[in-house]
Amino acid sequence: RLTGQADPALAGFVGRDRELALLAERFEQVRAGQGQIIAIVGEPGIGKSRLLSELRRRLAGACTWAEGHALAFGGSRPFHPVIEMMRRTYRMEETDPETVVIEKLEPRILRLGEDLRPTLPFLRYLLAVDPGDPGVAAMDAKLRHAEVVTACHRVLERAAERRPQVLVLEDAHWMDPATALWIAALADRIAGKRLLLILTCRPGHTLPLGDGTVTTRLALTALSTADSARIARDVLGADELPPELETLIAGRAEGNPFFVEELVRSLLEAGALRRERDRVVLARTLDQVVVPETVQDVILARIGRLEPAARGTLQAASAIGRDFGRRLLDLVGGSPERVERALGELTAGELVYEKTLFPEPVYAFKHALIHQVAYDSLPATERRDLHHRIGAAIERLHGDRLAEHYGRLAHHFSRAEEWPKALEYLLAAARKAAESFATREALTLYDEALEAAQRQPAGVDLTAVMAIHQARAAMQFVVSDFERSRTEAERLQTLARAAGDQVLEAAALAEVAWAAMWARDLEGAVAHAQRAIEVGEPVRAEAALARGYFTLGFVRSVTGSWQEGRAQLERAIVAGRSAGDHVNHSLALSAAGLTWNWEGEFSTADRLHAEGLAIARGHGLLYPLLFGLFVRGLAQIGKGDYDAARAGYQEGLALAEKLGDEAIHHRLLNCLGWLHLELGDLDTAEDLNQRSAVVGRRRKDDGTIPNAEINLGDVFLAKGDLALAAELFEGIERYASDPSTSEWMRFRYLVRLAASQGELWLARGDLDRARQQAERCLELATRTGARKNLIKGWRLSGEIARSRRRWDDAEQALRQALVIAEQIGNPAQLWKTHAALARLELDRGRPDAAGSAGTAARRVIDGVLAGLSDPALRASLEQSPAVRSLRV
């Protein structure tokens, strides 16, 4: 449990009884198993920390209390408050070697349960020590980030089963984005847990707490005049105050308790007040005293009255941070004896206080405003010198574990304007943030690194600048800002070409192509991919070739040129394997499988998908894993292996939801919805495709919107709601004909749309329009080699001819559909074609032939039913009208 903290000397607790009672009430709800979140909002000095201090006193012994603070300059230090909570909870010193950190962590976690052992590598990674598992370091950054967050939350929840947990994050308005995501994830799962999460922040900031019923917002307002006077009496140790002083306090401090305390202390130190037993009198009239206008002015005046040694120590501490360890201060602030005397004066003056004694003495500024004013009072040259000395001292203290302090070192050497070391640590901190999937923090650090690279004493560090642009291109892609990613890659290309580095130039061109593809600039993607190949082939830049060939092959494939696309993807497979580029190797295998799937070669497709997935799993590659699960499910549905497809989609959805991924998540939804539609589970199919369409429209994803909405139209067609089906199909026609709509997968959804609209017109009895759509379906499917859709087109043509009682034409079309269905082996198309033949034979008055076709259809359905492990799906297929009609 967190060790007790010494509080600064405080005036009596005044004017917040109602707020304290509310906090205590929320804790009682937590104790009863109803997790709660409280946001305490107020201006600086209004009493947020003091209210928490009183709550902690009241709850002493009833809970485990852990707290962390966000830093004003901590936005580029991922998870800083979370790490601070953990280090305090497990009594870890900054100077502890890795072995000691592990010894302090692991027994405490395992005491909560042996089943928490899998969390240890991720908790160790968070604390910047060896995870003990090579797979953690090799894991995709986003996946590792999610596992780190999950590990923290699992441990917290398990601890809460034994004892209520109170987590406090102060100054949440400064928290880094990674911590904000950590908090948001905890907020989503806090209900029903014995967890109380409290955040303090200044007004005007949005906290990531959602809109849950477990959240309470507590706004602290100004104290009354009487309460302000009471605080002043407590600080001065007096039973009464001169009326003039009460008037001054009421007018100047405006009910801010911290301003009240600092104002009366300042007047006392300035000699304007004098204690006489149990009262205070004016030593001289207040119009003879310069009374500061603001609390910042009050603090500055108090600092100015300090002895030089104490003032210097306070300013040195302010450059270290809001909290400062004694060992670091001794190295920066002079001799230990000098620092000891200065700290005595500063604690007596209640500017700082001793926060913890164990494992090392740590002090803290009593208030963030004192810290800020002390830092701002430093002359620029002295400030730079202090930051240089602090950076050097951190290197000396933590030489064996610098990785944990990259962010601090980058901050101090940047402020010292020592640009070579600033660049070194900024790049190291940025890489570390990227590895933690703290992408926004990494981008901020790379921005600062770019400035440092341009301010090197020997001139611009071109190698560093190129590395920064390359890293920023990758980071901008991760956050789906494809235009900025492209811009960064174009800058890299210009620099690489000027430097004569063809390998890097090829890589930059490949990155431009990659970003352009995802921004749906397909022409630009092709042009840059071709250029990357031209530049990269002579110098055997295999990684750039893998990306270039993949981009070229994928664009060709998604715009309907499957054969050409497949040839380029096969080259990408070879180049990716040669370069050891597991990402592009896996993606190229999966995309190549997709080309075979389109042609109805489901077994070949599945083999390629399985190989791509194995690479993704073996190397912890998130996007290739999700993409592989998405496309492999298509091939498995094509083969009729519904259980395997469903398991893969459920795995992908669970992973995507855990990580907050949307790029593949809504594709998985509509594919799983298609599976349920094919098995007759119309309600589930409708729900899944509705969810997919919503996300697709929000993301303006032209690869998902039409497919989800065609699925929905097919659902409503199966339910007999022809008007709603028609509305959806017409909307997709308008979408496809819009000049601004990308070519991305247009050929694929148009052929599906033609088949579905043909079914709709057939159901409405408009055989001419149905025939037009059948011909359109056959033309598109023939042009693109889509055999599954050829079956649909021929079967639709046969059904139309049957309705016109053109028996020979109907049989010819249906036999053509059956031949292709038997070739590709897709169960749904096979049994539906047999069923259509059965209906034709009945209409022709050939019951024996109809019986044989019906038996063939039932045999296929029975095979599907035998392979389904889910009773609900078996029941939905058996009870679907089309299948029931075959049982008659």
Tab-separated table of N, CA and C in Angstrom, residues 190-258:
chain	number	residue	atom	x	y	z
A	190	ILE	N	-15.505	0.801	-14.644
A	190	ILE	CA	-15.449	1.016	-13.197
A	190	ILE	C	-16.739	0.611	-12.491
A	191	ALA	N	-17.852	0.627	-13.216
A	191	ALA	CA	-19.131	0.273	-12.587
A	191	ALA	C	-19.054	-1.146	-12.024
A	192	GLY	N	-19.567	-1.313	-10.828
A	192	GLY	CA	-19.567	-2.633	-10.199
A	192	GLY	C	-18.246	-3.003	-9.548
A	193	LYS	N	-17.288	-2.088	-9.525
A	193	LYS	CA	-15.986	-2.363	-8.901
A	193	LYS	C	-15.834	-1.473	-7.667
A	194	ARG	N	-15.066	-1.942	-6.705
A	194	ARG	CA	-14.827	-1.122	-5.504
A	194	ARG	C	-13.654	-0.173	-5.784
A	195	LEU	N	-13.895	0.707	-6.757
A	195	LEU	CA	-12.892	1.666	-7.200
A	195	LEU	C	-13.484	3.067	-7.184
A	196	LEU	N	-12.749	3.993	-6.609
A	196	LEU	CA	-13.122	5.404	-6.643
A	196	LEU	C	-12.014	6.153	-7.371
A	197	LEU	N	-12.350	6.735	-8.499
A	197	LEU	CA	-11.394	7.511	-9.292
A	197	LEU	C	-11.707	8.992	-9.113
A	198	ILE	N	-10.722	9.751	-8.649
A	198	ILE	CA	-10.910	11.191	-8.425
A	198	ILE	C	-9.889	11.951	-9.266
A	199	LEU	N	-10.362	12.926	-10.008
A	199	LEU	CA	-9.473	13.780	-10.787
A	199	LEU	C	-9.717	15.230	-10.404
A	200	THR	N	-8.652	15.998	-10.325
A	200	THR	CA	-8.800	17.435	-10.110
A	200	THR	C	-8.312	18.161	-11.364
A	201	CYS	N	-9.010	19.217	-11.713
A	201	CYS	CA	-8.571	19.978	-12.883
A	201	CYS	C	-9.095	21.401	-12.785
A	202	ARG	N	-8.524	22.248	-13.599
A	202	ARG	CA	-8.956	23.642	-13.673
A	202	ARG	C	-10.144	23.757	-14.623
A	203	PRO	N	-10.928	24.823	-14.514
A	203	PRO	CA	-12.093	24.975	-15.397
A	203	PRO	C	-11.672	25.069	-16.860
A	204	GLY	N	-12.597	24.675	-17.738
A	204	GLY	CA	-12.357	24.809	-19.163
A	204	GLY	C	-11.693	23.620	-19.803
A	205	HIS	N	-11.546	22.524	-19.072
A	205	HIS	CA	-10.895	21.332	-19.611
A	205	HIS	C	-11.892	20.174	-19.618
A	206	THR	N	-11.874	19.409	-20.695
A	206	THR	CA	-12.750	18.248	-20.823
A	206	THR	C	-11.994	17.005	-20.397
A	207	LEU	N	-12.556	16.270	-19.481
A	207	LEU	CA	-11.919	15.054	-18.992
A	207	LEU	C	-12.530	13.837	-19.665
A	208	PRO	N	-11.731	12.782	-19.905
A	208	PRO	CA	-12.199	11.610	-20.654
A	208	PRO	C	-12.987	10.634	-19.785
A	209	LEU	N	-14.131	11.089	-19.264
A	209	LEU	CA	-14.870	10.281	-18.306
A	209	LEU	C	-16.199	9.766	-18.848
A	210	GLY	N	-16.524	10.106	-20.083
A	210	GLY	CA	-17.771	9.622	-20.653
A	210	GLY	C	-18.980	10.269	-19.987
A	211	ASP	N	-20.132	9.712	-20.266
A	211	ASP	CA	-21.391	10.254	-19.743
A	211	ASP	C	-22.065	9.289	-18.782
A	212	GLY	N	-21.263	8.452	-18.135
A	212	GLY	CA	-21.825	7.415	-17.284
A	212	GLY	C	-22.532	7.962	-16.051
A	213	THR	N	-23.421	7.149	-15.523
A	213	THR	CA	-24.171	7.538	-14.325
A	213	THR	C	-23.298	7.490	-13.078
A	214	VAL	N	-22.082	6.957	-13.194
A	214	VAL	CA	-21.216	6.844	-12.020
A	214	VAL	C	-20.329	8.076	-11.858
A	215	THR	N	-20.502	9.096	-12.694
A	215	THR	CA	-19.622	10.266	-12.666
A	215	THR	C	-20.294	11.434	-11.957
A	216	THR	N	-19.538	12.048	-11.046
A	216	THR	CA	-20.001	13.236	-10.332
A	216	THR	C	-19.039	14.379	-10.621
A	217	ARG	N	-19.559	15.539	-10.991
A	217	ARG	CA	-18.729	16.719	-11.207
A	217	ARG	C	-18.942	17.677	-10.041
A	218	LEU	N	-17.865	18.004	-9.369
A	218	LEU	CA	-17.935	18.843	-8.174
A	218	LEU	C	-17.160	20.126	-8.444
A	219	ALA	N	-17.861	21.231	-8.592
A	219	ALA	CA	-17.222	22.525	-8.860
A	219	ALA	C	-17.056	23.290	-7.553
A	220	LEU	N	-15.827	23.658	-7.231
A	220	LEU	CA	-15.549	24.407	-6.012
A	220	LEU	C	-15.658	25.903	-6.296
A	221	THR	N	-16.459	26.567	-5.470
A	221	THR	CA	-16.671	28.008	-5.643
A	221	THR	C	-15.937	28.779	-4.562
A	222	ALA	N	-15.942	30.101	-4.678
A	222	ALA	CA	-15.231	30.958	-3.728
A	222	ALA	C	-15.841	30.842	-2.330
A	223	LEU	N	-14.995	31.001	-1.310
A	223	LEU	CA	-15.465	30.988	0.068
A	223	LEU	C	-16.153	32.304	0.418
A	224	SER	N	-16.953	32.243	1.442
A	224	SER	CA	-17.611	33.463	1.925
A	224	SER	C	-16.595	34.357	2.621
A	225	THR	N	-16.998	35.598	2.873
A	225	THR	CA	-16.123	36.544	3.587
A	225	THR	C	-15.802	36.032	4.977
A	226	ALA	N	-16.802	35.449	5.648
A	226	ALA	CA	-16.579	34.948	7.012
A	226	ALA	C	-15.598	33.775	6.997
A	227	ASP	N	-15.731	32.877	6.018
A	227	ASP	CA	-14.806	31.741	5.934
A	227	ASP	C	-13.395	32.199	5.597
A	228	SER	N	-13.285	33.205	4.728
A	228	SER	CA	-11.957	33.735	4.400
A	228	SER	C	-11.295	34.329	5.638
A	229	ALA	N	-12.079	35.039	6.437
A	229	ALA	CA	-11.532	35.633	7.661
A	229	ALA	C	-11.106	34.546	8.637
A	230	ARG	N	-11.846	33.463	8.690
A	230	ARG	CA	-11.494	32.367	9.595
A	230	ARG	C	-10.154	31.733	9.192
A	231	ILE	N	-9.941	31.564	7.883
A	231	ILE	CA	-8.662	31.025	7.414
A	231	ILE	C	-7.523	31.953	7.835
A	232	ALA	N	-7.733	33.246	7.646
A	232	ALA	CA	-6.694	34.210	8.021
A	232	ALA	C	-6.393	34.128	9.513
A	233	ARG	N	-7.417	33.981	10.348
A	233	ARG	CA	-7.196	33.862	11.790
A	233	ARG	C	-6.408	32.603	12.117
A	234	ASP	N	-6.725	31.481	11.414
A	234	ASP	CA	-5.998	30.228	11.657
A	234	ASP	C	-4.521	30.374	11.302
A	235	VAL	N	-4.250	31.002	10.174
A	235	VAL	CA	-2.862	31.161	9.738
A	235	VAL	C	-2.092	32.033	10.727
A	236	LEU	N	-2.751	33.080	11.217
A	236	LEU	CA	-2.079	34.021	12.106
A	236	LEU	C	-2.141	33.605	13.570
A	237	GLY	N	-2.936	32.549	13.867
A	237	GLY	CA	-3.063	32.115	15.251
A	237	GLY	C	-3.740	33.150	16.124
A	238	ALA	N	-4.748	33.804	15.595
A	238	ALA	CA	-5.421	34.899	16.308
A	238	ALA	C	-6.912	34.620	16.411
A	239	ASP	N	-7.514	35.166	17.494
A	239	ASP	CA	-8.955	35.005	17.668
A	239	ASP	C	-9.740	36.058	16.899
A	240	GLU	N	-9.079	37.167	16.576
A	240	GLU	CA	-9.774	38.214	15.836
A	240	GLU	C	-8.780	38.974	14.970
A	241	LEU	N	-9.333	39.672	13.983
A	241	LEU	CA	-8.514	40.437	13.044
A	241	LEU	C	-8.970	41.887	13.055
A	242	PRO	N	-8.051	42.787	12.746
A	242	PRO	CA	-8.476	44.185	12.584
A	242	PRO	C	-9.499	44.289	11.452
A	243	PRO	N	-10.517	45.104	11.610
A	243	PRO	CA	-11.545	45.223	10.561
A	243	PRO	C	-10.954	45.595	9.205
A	244	GLU	N	-9.908	46.459	9.217
A	244	GLU	CA	-9.310	46.851	7.939
A	244	GLU	C	-8.704	45.651	7.217
A	245	LEU	N	-8.132	44.732	7.998
A	245	LEU	CA	-7.516	43.553	7.392
A	245	LEU	C	-8.598	42.636	6.810
A	246	GLU	N	-9.702	42.448	7.534
A	246	GLU	CA	-10.788	41.619	7.005
A	246	GLU	C	-11.312	42.191	5.695
A	247	THR	N	-11.449	43.521	5.638
A	247	THR	CA	-11.931	44.166	4.410
A	247	THR	C	-10.959	43.949	3.263
A	248	LEU	N	-9.641	44.067	3.549
A	248	LEU	CA	-8.623	43.868	2.526
A	248	LEU	C	-8.667	42.431	2.002
A	249	ILE	N	-8.768	41.488	2.907
A	249	ILE	CA	-8.795	40.079	2.506
A	249	ILE	C	-10.014	39.790	1.635
A	250	ALA	N	-11.157	40.291	2.030
A	250	ALA	CA	-12.380	40.035	1.268
A	250	ALA	C	-12.293	40.621	-0.129
A	251	GLY	N	-11.716	41.825	-0.238
A	251	GLY	CA	-11.668	42.485	-1.546
A	251	GLY	C	-10.571	41.960	-2.443
A	252	ARG	N	-9.433	41.622	-1.848
A	252	ARG	CA	-8.286	41.245	-2.669
A	252	ARG	C	-8.285	39.750	-2.992
A	253	ALA	N	-8.531	38.896	-2.006
A	253	ALA	CA	-8.424	37.449	-2.217
A	253	ALA	C	-9.668	36.849	-2.859
A	254	GLU	N	-10.811	37.518	-2.767
A	254	GLU	CA	-12.049	37.106	-3.425
A	254	GLU	C	-12.431	35.646	-3.143
A	255	GLY	N	-12.256	35.240	-1.895
A	255	GLY	CA	-12.712	33.915	-1.490
A	255	GLY	C	-11.828	32.776	-1.921
A	256	ASN	N	-10.611	33.066	-2.410
A	256	ASN	CA	-9.677	32.009	-2.780
A	256	ASN	C	-8.813	31.684	-1.569
A	257	PRO	N	-8.962	30.484	-0.987
A	257	PRO	CA	-8.293	30.200	0.288
A	257	PRO	C	-6.770	30.272	0.210
A	258	PHE	N	-6.198	29.836	-0.897
A	258	PHE	CA	-4.741	29.903	-1.017
A	258	PHE	C	-4.273	31.357	-1.062
